[in-house]
Coordinates of C-alpha atoms in Angstrom, one line a residue:
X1 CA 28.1 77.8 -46.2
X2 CA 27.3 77.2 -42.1
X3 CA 27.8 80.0 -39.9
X4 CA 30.4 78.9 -36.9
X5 CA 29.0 79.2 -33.7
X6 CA 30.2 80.3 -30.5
X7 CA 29.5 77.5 -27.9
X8 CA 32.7 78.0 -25.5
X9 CA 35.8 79.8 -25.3
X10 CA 38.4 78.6 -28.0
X11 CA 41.5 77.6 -25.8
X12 CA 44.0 75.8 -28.7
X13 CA 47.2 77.0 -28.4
X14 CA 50.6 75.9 -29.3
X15 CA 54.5 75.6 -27.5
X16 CA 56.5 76.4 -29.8
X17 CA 59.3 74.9 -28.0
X18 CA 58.1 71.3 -27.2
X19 CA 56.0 71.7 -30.5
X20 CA 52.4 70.2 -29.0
X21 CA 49.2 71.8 -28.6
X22 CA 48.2 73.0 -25.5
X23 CA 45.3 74.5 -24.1
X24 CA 46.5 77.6 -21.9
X25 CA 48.3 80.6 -22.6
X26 CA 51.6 79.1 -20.6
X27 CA 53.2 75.4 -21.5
X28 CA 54.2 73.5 -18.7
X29 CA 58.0 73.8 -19.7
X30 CA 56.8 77.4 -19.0
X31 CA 57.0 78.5 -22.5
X32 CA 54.8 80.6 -23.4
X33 CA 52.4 79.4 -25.7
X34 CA 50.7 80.5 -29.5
X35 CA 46.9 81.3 -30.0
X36 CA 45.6 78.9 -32.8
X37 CA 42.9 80.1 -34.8
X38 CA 40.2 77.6 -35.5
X39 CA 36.4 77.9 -36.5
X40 CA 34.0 78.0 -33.9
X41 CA 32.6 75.7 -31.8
X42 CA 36.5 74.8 -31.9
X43 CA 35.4 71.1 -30.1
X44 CA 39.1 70.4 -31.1
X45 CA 40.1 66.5 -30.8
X46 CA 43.3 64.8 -31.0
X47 CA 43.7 63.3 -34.6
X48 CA 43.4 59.5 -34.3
X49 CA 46.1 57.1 -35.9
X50 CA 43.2 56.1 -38.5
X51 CA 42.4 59.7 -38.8
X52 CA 45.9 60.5 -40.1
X53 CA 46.0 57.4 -42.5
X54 CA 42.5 58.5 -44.4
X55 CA 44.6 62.3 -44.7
X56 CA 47.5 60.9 -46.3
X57 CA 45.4 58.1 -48.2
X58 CA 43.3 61.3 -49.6
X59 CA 46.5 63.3 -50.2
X60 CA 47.9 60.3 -52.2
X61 CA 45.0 59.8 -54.3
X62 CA 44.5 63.5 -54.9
X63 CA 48.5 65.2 -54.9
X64 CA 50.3 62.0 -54.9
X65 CA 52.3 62.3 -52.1
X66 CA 51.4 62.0 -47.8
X67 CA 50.8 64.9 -46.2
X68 CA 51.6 64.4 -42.4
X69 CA 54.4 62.5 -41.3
X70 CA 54.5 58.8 -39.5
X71 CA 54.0 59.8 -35.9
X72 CA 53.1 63.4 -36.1
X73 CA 50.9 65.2 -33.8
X74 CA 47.9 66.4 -35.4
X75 CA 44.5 67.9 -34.1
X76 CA 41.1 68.1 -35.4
X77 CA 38.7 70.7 -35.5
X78 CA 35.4 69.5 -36.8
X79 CA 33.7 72.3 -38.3
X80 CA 30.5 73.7 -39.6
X81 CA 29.4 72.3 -43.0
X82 CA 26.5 70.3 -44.9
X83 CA 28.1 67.1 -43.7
X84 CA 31.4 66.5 -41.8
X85 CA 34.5 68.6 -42.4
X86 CA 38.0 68.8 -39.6
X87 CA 40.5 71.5 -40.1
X88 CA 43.6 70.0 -40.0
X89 CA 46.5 71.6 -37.4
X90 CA 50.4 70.7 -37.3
X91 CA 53.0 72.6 -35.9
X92 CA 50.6 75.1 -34.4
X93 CA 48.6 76.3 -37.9
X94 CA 45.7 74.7 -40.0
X95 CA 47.4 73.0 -42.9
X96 CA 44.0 72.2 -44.4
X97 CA 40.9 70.5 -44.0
X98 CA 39.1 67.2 -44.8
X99 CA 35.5 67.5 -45.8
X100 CA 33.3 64.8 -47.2
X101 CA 31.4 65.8 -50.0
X102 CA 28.0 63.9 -50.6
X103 CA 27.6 64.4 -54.3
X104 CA 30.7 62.3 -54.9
X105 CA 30.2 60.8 -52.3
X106 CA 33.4 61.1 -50.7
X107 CA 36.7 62.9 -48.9
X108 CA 37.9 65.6 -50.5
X109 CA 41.7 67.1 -49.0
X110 CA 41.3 70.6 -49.4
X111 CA 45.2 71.8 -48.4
X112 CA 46.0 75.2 -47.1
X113 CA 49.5 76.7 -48.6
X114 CA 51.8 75.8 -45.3
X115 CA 49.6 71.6 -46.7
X116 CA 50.6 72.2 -50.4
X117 CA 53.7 73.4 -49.3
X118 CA 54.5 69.7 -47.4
X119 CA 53.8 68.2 -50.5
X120 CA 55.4 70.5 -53.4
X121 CA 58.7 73.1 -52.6
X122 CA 61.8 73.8 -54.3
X123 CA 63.2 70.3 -52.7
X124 CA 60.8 68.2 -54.9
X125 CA 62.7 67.6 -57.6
X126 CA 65.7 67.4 -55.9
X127 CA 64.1 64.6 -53.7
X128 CA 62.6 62.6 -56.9
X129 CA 63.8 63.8 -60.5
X130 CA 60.5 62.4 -61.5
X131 CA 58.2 64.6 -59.4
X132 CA 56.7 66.2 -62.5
X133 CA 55.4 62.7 -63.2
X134 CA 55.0 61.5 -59.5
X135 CA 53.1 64.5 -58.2
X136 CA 49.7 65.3 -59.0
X137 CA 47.1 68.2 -59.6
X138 CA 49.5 70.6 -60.1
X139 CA 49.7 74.2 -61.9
X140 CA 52.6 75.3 -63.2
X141 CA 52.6 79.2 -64.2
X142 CA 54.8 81.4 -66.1
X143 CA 57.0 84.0 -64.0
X144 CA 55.0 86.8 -64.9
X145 CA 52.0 85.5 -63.4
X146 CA 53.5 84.6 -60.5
X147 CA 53.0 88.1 -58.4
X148 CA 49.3 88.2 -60.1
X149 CA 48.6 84.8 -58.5
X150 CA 49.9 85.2 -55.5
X151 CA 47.9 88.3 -54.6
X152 CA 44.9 86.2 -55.2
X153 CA 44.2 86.3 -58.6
X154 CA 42.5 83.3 -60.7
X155 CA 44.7 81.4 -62.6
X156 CA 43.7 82.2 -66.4
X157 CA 45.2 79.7 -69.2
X158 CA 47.4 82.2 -70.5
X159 CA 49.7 82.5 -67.7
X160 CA 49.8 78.7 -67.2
X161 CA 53.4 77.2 -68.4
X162 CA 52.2 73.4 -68.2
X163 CA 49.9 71.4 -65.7
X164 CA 50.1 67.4 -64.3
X165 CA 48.2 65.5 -66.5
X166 CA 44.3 64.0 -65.6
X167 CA 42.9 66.3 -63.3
X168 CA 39.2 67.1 -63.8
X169 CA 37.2 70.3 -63.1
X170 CA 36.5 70.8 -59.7
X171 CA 39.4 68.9 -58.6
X172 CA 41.8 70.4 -55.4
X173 CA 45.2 71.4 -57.6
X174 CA 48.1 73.1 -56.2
X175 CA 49.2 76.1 -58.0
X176 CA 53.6 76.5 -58.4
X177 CA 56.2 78.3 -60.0
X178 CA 58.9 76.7 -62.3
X179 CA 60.9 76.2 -59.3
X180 CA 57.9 74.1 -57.5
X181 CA 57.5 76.9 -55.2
X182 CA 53.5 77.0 -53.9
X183 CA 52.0 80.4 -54.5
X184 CA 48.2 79.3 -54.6
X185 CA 45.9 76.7 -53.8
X186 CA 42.4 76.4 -55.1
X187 CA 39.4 74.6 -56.9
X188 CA 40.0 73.9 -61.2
X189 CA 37.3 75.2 -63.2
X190 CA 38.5 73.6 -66.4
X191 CA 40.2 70.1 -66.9
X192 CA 44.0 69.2 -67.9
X193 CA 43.0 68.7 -71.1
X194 CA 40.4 71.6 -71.4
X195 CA 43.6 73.5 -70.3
X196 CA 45.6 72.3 -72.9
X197 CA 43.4 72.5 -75.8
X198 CA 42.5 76.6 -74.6
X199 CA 43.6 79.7 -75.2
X200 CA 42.3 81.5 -72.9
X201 CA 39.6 81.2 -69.7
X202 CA 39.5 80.9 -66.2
X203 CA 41.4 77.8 -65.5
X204 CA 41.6 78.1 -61.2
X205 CA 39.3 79.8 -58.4
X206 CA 42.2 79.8 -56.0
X207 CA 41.6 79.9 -52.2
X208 CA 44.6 80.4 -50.4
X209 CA 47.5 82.5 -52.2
X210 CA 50.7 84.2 -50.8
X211 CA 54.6 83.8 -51.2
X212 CA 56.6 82.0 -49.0
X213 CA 58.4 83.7 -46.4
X214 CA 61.9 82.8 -46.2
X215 CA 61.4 81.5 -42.5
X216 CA 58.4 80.0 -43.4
X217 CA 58.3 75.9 -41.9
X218 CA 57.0 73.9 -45.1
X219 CA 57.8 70.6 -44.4
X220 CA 56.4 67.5 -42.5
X221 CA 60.0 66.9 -41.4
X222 CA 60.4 70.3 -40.3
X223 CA 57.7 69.8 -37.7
X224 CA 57.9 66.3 -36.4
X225 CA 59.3 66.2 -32.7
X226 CA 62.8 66.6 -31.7
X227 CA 63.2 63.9 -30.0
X228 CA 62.0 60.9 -32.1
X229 CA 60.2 59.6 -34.8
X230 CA 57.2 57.3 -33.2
X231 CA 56.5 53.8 -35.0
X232 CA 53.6 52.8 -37.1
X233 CA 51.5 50.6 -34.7
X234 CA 52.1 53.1 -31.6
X235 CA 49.6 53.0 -29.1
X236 CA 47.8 56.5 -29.3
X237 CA 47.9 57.3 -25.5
X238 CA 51.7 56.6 -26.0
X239 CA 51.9 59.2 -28.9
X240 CA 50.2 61.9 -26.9
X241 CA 52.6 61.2 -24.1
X242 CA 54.5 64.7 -24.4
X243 CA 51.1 66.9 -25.3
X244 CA 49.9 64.9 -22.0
X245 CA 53.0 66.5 -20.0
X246 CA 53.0 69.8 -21.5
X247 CA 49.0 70.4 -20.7
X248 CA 49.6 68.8 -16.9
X249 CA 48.7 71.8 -15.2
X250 CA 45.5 72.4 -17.4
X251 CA 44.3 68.3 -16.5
X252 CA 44.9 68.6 -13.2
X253 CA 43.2 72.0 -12.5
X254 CA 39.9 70.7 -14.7
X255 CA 39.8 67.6 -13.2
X256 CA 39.8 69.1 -9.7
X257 CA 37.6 71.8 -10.2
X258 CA 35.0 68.5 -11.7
X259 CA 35.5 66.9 -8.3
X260 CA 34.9 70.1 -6.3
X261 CA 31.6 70.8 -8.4
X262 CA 30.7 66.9 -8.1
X263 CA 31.3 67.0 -4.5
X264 CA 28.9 70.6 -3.5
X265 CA 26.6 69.4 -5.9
X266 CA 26.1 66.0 -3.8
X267 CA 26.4 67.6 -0.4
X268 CA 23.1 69.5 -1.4
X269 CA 20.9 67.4 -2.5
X270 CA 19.4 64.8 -0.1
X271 CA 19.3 61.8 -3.3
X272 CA 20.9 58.7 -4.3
X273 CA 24.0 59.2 -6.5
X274 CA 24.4 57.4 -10.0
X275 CA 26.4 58.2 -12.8
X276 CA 25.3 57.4 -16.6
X277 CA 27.9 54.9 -18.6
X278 CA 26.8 55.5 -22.3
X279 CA 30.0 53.7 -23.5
X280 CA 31.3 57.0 -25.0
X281 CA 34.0 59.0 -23.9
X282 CA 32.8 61.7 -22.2
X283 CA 30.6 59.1 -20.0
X284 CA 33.7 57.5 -19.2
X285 CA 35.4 60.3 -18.6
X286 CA 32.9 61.8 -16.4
X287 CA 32.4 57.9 -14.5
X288 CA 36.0 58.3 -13.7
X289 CA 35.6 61.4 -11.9
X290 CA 32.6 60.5 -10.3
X291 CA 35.0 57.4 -8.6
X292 CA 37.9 60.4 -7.8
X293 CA 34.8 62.3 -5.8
X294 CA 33.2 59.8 -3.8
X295 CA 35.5 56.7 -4.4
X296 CA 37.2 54.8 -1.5
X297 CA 40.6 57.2 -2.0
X298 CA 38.5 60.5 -2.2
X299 CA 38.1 61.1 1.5
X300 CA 34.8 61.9 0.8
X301 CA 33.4 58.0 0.3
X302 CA 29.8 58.0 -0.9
X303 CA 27.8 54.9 -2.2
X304 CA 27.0 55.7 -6.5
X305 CA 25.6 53.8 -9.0
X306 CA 26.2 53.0 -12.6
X307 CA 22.7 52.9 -14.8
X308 CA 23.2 52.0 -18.7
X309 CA 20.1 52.6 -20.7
X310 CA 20.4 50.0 -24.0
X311 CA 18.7 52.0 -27.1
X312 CA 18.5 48.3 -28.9
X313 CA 20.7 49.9 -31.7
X314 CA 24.2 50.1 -29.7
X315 CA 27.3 48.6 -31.1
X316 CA 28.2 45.4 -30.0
X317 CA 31.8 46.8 -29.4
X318 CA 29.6 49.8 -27.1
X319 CA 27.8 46.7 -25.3
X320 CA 30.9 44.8 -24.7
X321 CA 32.6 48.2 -23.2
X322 CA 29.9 48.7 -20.4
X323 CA 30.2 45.6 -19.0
X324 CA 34.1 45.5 -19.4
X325 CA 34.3 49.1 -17.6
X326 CA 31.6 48.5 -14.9
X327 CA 33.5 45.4 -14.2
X328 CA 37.1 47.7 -13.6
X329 CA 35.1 50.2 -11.2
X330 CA 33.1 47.4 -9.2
X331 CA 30.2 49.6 -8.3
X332 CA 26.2 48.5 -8.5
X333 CA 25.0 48.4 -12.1
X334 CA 21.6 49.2 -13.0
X335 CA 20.8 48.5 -16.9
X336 CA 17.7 48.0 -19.0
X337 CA 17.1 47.6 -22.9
X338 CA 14.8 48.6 -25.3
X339 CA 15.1 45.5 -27.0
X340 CA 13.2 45.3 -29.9
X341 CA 11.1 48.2 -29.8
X342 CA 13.1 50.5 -32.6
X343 CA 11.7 47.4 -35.1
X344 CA 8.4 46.7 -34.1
X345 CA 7.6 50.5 -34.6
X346 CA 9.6 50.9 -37.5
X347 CA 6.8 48.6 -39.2
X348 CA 4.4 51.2 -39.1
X349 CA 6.5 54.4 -38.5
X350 CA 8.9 53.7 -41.4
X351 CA 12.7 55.0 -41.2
X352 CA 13.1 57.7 -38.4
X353 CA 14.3 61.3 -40.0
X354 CA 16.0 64.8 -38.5
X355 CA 12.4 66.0 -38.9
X356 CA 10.8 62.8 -37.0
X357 CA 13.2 61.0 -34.7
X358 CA 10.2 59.2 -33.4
X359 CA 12.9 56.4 -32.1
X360 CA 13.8 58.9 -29.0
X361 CA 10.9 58.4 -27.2
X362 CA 10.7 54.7 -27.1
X363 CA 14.5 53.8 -27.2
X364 CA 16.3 56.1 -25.6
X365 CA 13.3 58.2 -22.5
X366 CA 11.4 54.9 -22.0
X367 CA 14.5 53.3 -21.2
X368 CA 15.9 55.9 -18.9
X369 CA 12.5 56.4 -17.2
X370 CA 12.6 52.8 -16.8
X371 CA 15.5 52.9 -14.6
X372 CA 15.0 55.8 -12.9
X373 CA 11.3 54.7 -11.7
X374 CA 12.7 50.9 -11.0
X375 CA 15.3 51.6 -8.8
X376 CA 14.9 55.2 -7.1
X377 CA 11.3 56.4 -7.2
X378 CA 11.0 54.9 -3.6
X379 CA 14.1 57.2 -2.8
X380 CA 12.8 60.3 -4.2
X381 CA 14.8 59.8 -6.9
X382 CA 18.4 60.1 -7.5
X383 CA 21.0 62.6 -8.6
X384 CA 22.8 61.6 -12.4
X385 CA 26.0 63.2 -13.3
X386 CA 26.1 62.7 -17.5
X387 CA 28.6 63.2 -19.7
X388 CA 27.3 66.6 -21.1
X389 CA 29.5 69.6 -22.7
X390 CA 28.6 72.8 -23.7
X391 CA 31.0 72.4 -26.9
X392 CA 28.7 69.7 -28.5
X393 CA 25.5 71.7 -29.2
X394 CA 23.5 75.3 -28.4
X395 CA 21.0 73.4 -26.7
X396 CA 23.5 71.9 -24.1
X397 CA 25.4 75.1 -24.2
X398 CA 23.1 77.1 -22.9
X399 CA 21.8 74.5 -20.6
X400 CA 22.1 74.6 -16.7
X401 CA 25.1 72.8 -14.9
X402 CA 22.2 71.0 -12.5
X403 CA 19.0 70.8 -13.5
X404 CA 15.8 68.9 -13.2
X405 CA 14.8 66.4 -16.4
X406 CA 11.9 67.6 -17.9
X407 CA 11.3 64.2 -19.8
X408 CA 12.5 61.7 -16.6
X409 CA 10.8 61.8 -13.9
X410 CA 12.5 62.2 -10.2
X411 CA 16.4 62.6 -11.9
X412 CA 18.1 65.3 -11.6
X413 CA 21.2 65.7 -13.7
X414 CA 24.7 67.3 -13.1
X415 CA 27.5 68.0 -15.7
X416 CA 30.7 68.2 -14.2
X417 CA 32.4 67.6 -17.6
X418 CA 30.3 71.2 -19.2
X419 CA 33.5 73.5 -19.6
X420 CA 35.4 70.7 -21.3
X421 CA 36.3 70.3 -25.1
X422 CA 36.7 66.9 -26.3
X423 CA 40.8 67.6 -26.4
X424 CA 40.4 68.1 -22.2
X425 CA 38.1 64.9 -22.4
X426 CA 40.8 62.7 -24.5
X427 CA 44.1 64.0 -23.0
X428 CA 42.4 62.8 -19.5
X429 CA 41.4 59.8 -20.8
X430 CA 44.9 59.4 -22.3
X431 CA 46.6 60.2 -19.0
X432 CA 44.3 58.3 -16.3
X433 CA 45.2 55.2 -19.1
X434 CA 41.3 54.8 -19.1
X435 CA 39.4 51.7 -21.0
X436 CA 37.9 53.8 -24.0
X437 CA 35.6 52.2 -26.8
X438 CA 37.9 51.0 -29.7
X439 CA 35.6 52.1 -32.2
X440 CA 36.6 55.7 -31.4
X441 CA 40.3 54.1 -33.5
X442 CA 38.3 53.1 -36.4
X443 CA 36.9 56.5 -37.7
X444 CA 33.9 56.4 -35.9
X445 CA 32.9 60.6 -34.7
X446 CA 30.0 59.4 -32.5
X447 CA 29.5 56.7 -30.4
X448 CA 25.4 56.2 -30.2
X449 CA 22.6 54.1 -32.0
X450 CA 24.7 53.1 -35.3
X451 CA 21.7 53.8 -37.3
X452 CA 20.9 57.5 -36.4
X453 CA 19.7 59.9 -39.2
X454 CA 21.4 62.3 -37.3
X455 CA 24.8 60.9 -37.8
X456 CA 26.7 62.3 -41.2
X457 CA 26.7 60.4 -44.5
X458 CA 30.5 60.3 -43.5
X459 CA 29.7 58.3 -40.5
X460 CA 27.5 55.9 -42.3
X461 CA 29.9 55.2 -45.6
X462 CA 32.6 54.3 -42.6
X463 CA 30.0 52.0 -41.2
X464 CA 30.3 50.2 -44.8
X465 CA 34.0 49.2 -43.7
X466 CA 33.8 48.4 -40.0
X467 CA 30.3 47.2 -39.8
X468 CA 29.4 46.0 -43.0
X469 CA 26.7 43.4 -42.7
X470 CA 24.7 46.1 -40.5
X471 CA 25.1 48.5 -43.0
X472 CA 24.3 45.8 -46.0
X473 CA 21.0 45.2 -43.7
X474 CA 20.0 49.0 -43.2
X475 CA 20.4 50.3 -46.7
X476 CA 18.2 47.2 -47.8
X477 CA 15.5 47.8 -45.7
X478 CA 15.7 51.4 -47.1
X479 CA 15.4 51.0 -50.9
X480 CA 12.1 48.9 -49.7
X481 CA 11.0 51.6 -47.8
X482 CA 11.8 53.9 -50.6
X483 CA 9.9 51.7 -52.7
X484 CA 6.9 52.3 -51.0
X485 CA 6.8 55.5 -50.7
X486 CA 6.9 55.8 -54.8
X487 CA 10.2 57.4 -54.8
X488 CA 12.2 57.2 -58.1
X489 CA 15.3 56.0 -58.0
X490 CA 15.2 54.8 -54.1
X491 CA 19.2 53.6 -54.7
X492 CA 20.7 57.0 -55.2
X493 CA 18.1 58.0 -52.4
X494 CA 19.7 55.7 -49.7
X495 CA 23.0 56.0 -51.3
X496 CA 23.3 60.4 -51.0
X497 CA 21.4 60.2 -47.3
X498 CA 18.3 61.8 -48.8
X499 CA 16.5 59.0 -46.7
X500 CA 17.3 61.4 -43.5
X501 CA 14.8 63.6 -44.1
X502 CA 11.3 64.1 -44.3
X503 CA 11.3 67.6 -45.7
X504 CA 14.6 68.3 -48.1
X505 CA 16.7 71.3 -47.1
X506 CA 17.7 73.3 -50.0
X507 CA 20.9 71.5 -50.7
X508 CA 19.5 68.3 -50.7
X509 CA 16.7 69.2 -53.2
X510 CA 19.2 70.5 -55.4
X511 CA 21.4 66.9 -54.8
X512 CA 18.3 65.0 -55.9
X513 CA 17.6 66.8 -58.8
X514 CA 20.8 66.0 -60.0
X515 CA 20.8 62.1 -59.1
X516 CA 17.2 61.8 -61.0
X517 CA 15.7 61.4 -57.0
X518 CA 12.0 62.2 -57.7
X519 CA 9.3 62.0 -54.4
X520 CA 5.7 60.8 -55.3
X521 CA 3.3 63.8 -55.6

């Protein structure tokens, strides 16, 4: 398991009475508000429209039943693991989290009891006669198990009353009395039918365990806003519309103390200004404030540029957003490409790794440098403020708020956006109605070069869907490059993301083993 790691204070916190997140201690209805707890670096993101649809999709296919509501606020917490996993929080607690395994390879709903209990309560059967049937993964237990399992016992075969049929070891099952009360979640050690053809064993590692407090809120219903139930097909900004209000004090204090810091940064250093469009959000985000601080309404009017360094590997969606978002601010637009460089090397260099990302150098820093040199070396160079927050690394969490590139020469950079989680960053862009990437809807974490081996297995397997001649294009040209490097089995190689590296980490030797992936001697 990955440690959590402390890059930033962890500001989530919920209003009980308007029911949103918020991050202060104080709504803005002036109620005061709960602490979440979430796993550090707690870079906590609102929960996308598509987000919620592959939750509910999961829960289906695993529990047979959606476990978030049509138009209910959700956030996401993406936290430590061997791939990509997001705690899940409604109604101001973590209902469960999402992970994607990469021996199935797949998503996995892993529910917390206040999740299961959304899905399964004493209402089920009430609601459908046939939720024995309907409803999946399930445990029932004998009532003198029940106080046993609930103080965190496994499940063992004798105290089990009966169980939904087809669920295999390893499988998420939900653990319930007789009266479809929730009293454990947790991982099956033993199939349905091992289950039933036993006498005795360990039949459930259970996870989360505990009886439900009579107060307890255990339905989606319970926790879907007063006021209305938002449509399918709702524009997100419009969904966030009341979280938006309720954190209006917070947005307006971070995006003036950006400005401030933007502005004394400028006043003291004798350089051209420019600001870095990546087509990501916290670019844009960070673009936008740069027009608030020296725009023609700031009343502190400077002349800035926008520079856009093309890796070669961008999105076309990415491309298409630069141009359309330098065209809404107007200002000069400096841009270069590394056109085909990332191919020409990859014909002797083979596919980049975590290890060797020998791509950096001459498709993302030759680029930059490029436009830097170009257009400022004459000036001294100029002043960059970039889209950088502590929340997204220990490298850039420990970095300076100004400093001087060490790898692009005469740019200094500024991050006016450092104290900012990407909730801050989305809520803004939400509320300033700003023209975001649209592959941020489609699942995509990470907006960057679409091949990275950086980027999760998660990231690439959703690349299957939205970009799927790309994808059809990369993993071909890695079985050949598998091929020649005498690997065995190159399919399941490229298929499990073994490809990323150059040097397996120990969970990865152990993946290949299993998938018959042998590396040439």
């Amino acid at each position: 398991m990955v440690k959590p790691v402390f890059l930033g204070k962890l500001v989530l916190h919920w209003c009980p009475e308007c029911n949103v997140p918020v991050l202060d201690e104080k709504c803005a209805c002036g109620c005061q508000t709960k602490f979440v707890t979430v796993t550090p670096p707690a870079d906590i993101r609102p929960a996308f429209p598509y987000d919620i649809k592959r939750i509910n999709e999961v829960s289906v296919r695993q529990f047979g039943k959606k476990m978030i509501a049509d138009g209910e606020i959700a956030v996401y917490n993406k936290a430590p693991y061997d791939d990509r996993m997001e705690e899940i929080i409604c109604g101001g607690e973590i209902i469960g989290t999402i992970r994607f395994e990469i021996d199935k390879p797949g998503w996995v709903l892993l529910p917390r009891l206040s999740g299961a209990r959304r899905i399964f309560n004493k209402n089920s059967k009430t609601e459908d006669p046939d939720a024995e049937t309907n409803l999946k993964n399930w445990i029932m237990v004998h009532e003198k198990a029940i106080p046993f399992v609930a103080d965190g016992s496994s499940v063992l075969v004798p105290g089990i009353l009966k169980t939904a049929p087809g669920f295999e070891k390893e499988d998420e099952v939900v653990i319930i009395t007789p009266d479809f009360e929730v009293i454990a979640v947790g991982r099956a050690k033993m199939s349905a039918e091992e289950i039933a053809a036993s006498e005795r064993g360990k039949a459930v590692k259970t996870r989360w365990t505990g009886i439900e407090e009579e107060n307890e809120i255990n339905t989606a219903a319970s926790v879907m806003p007063a006021d209305k139930t938002i449509p399918e097909g709702t524009a997100t900004r419009d969904i966030w519309q009341k979280t938006i209000e309720a954190n209006r004090r917070v947005i307006d204090k971070f995006e003036a103390d950006s400005i401030r810091f933007m502005q004394n940064a400028a006043n003291n250093m004798n350089r051209k200004l420019t600001c870095s469009y990546s087509g990501g959000k916290d670019s844009l985000v960070t673009l936008h404030l740069t027009e608030k601080a020296f725009g023609k309404d700031s009343g502190n009017e400077r002349e800035y540029e926008i520079i856009f360094a093309d890796t070669g590997l961008e999105f076309q969606e990415t491309i298409d957003n630069v141009k359309e978002v330098v065209e809404i601010y107007g200002k000069p637009f400096k841009e270069t490409s590394a056109g085909n460089a990332f191919w020409e090397e990859y014909k002797i260099n083979g596919p980049p790794s975590v290890d060797n990302r020998w791509c950096t150098q001459s498709c993302k820093l030759m680029p930059i440098t490029t436009v830097i040199e170009t257009n400022y070396a004459e000036d001294g160079g100029c002043m960059t403020f970039i889209g950088q927050r502590q929340y997204e690394s220990k490298a850039r969490a420990k970095s300076q708020r100004i400093w001087k590139s060490p790898s692009v020469r005469g740019q200094i950079g500024a991050a006016p956006i450092q104290e900012w989680t990407a909730m801050h960053v989305w809520l803004y862009i939400f509320d300033k109605n700003l023209h975001y990437n649209p592959l941020y809807e489609k699942g995509l974490d990470r907006i960057g070069c679409w091949l990275c081996p950086a980027a999760s297995l998660a990231d690439f397997e959703n690349l299957k869907h939205t970009h799927p001649e790309a994808m059809k294009m990369w993993e071909g040209k890695l079985v050949e490059a598998g091929v020649e490097k005498g690997i065995e089995n190159p399919e399941a190689w490229v298929k499990f993301g073994l490809w990323r590296y150059d040097k397996l980490p120990p969970l990865m030797q152990k993946l290949a083993a299993e998938k018959g992936v042998k590396y040439k001697k």
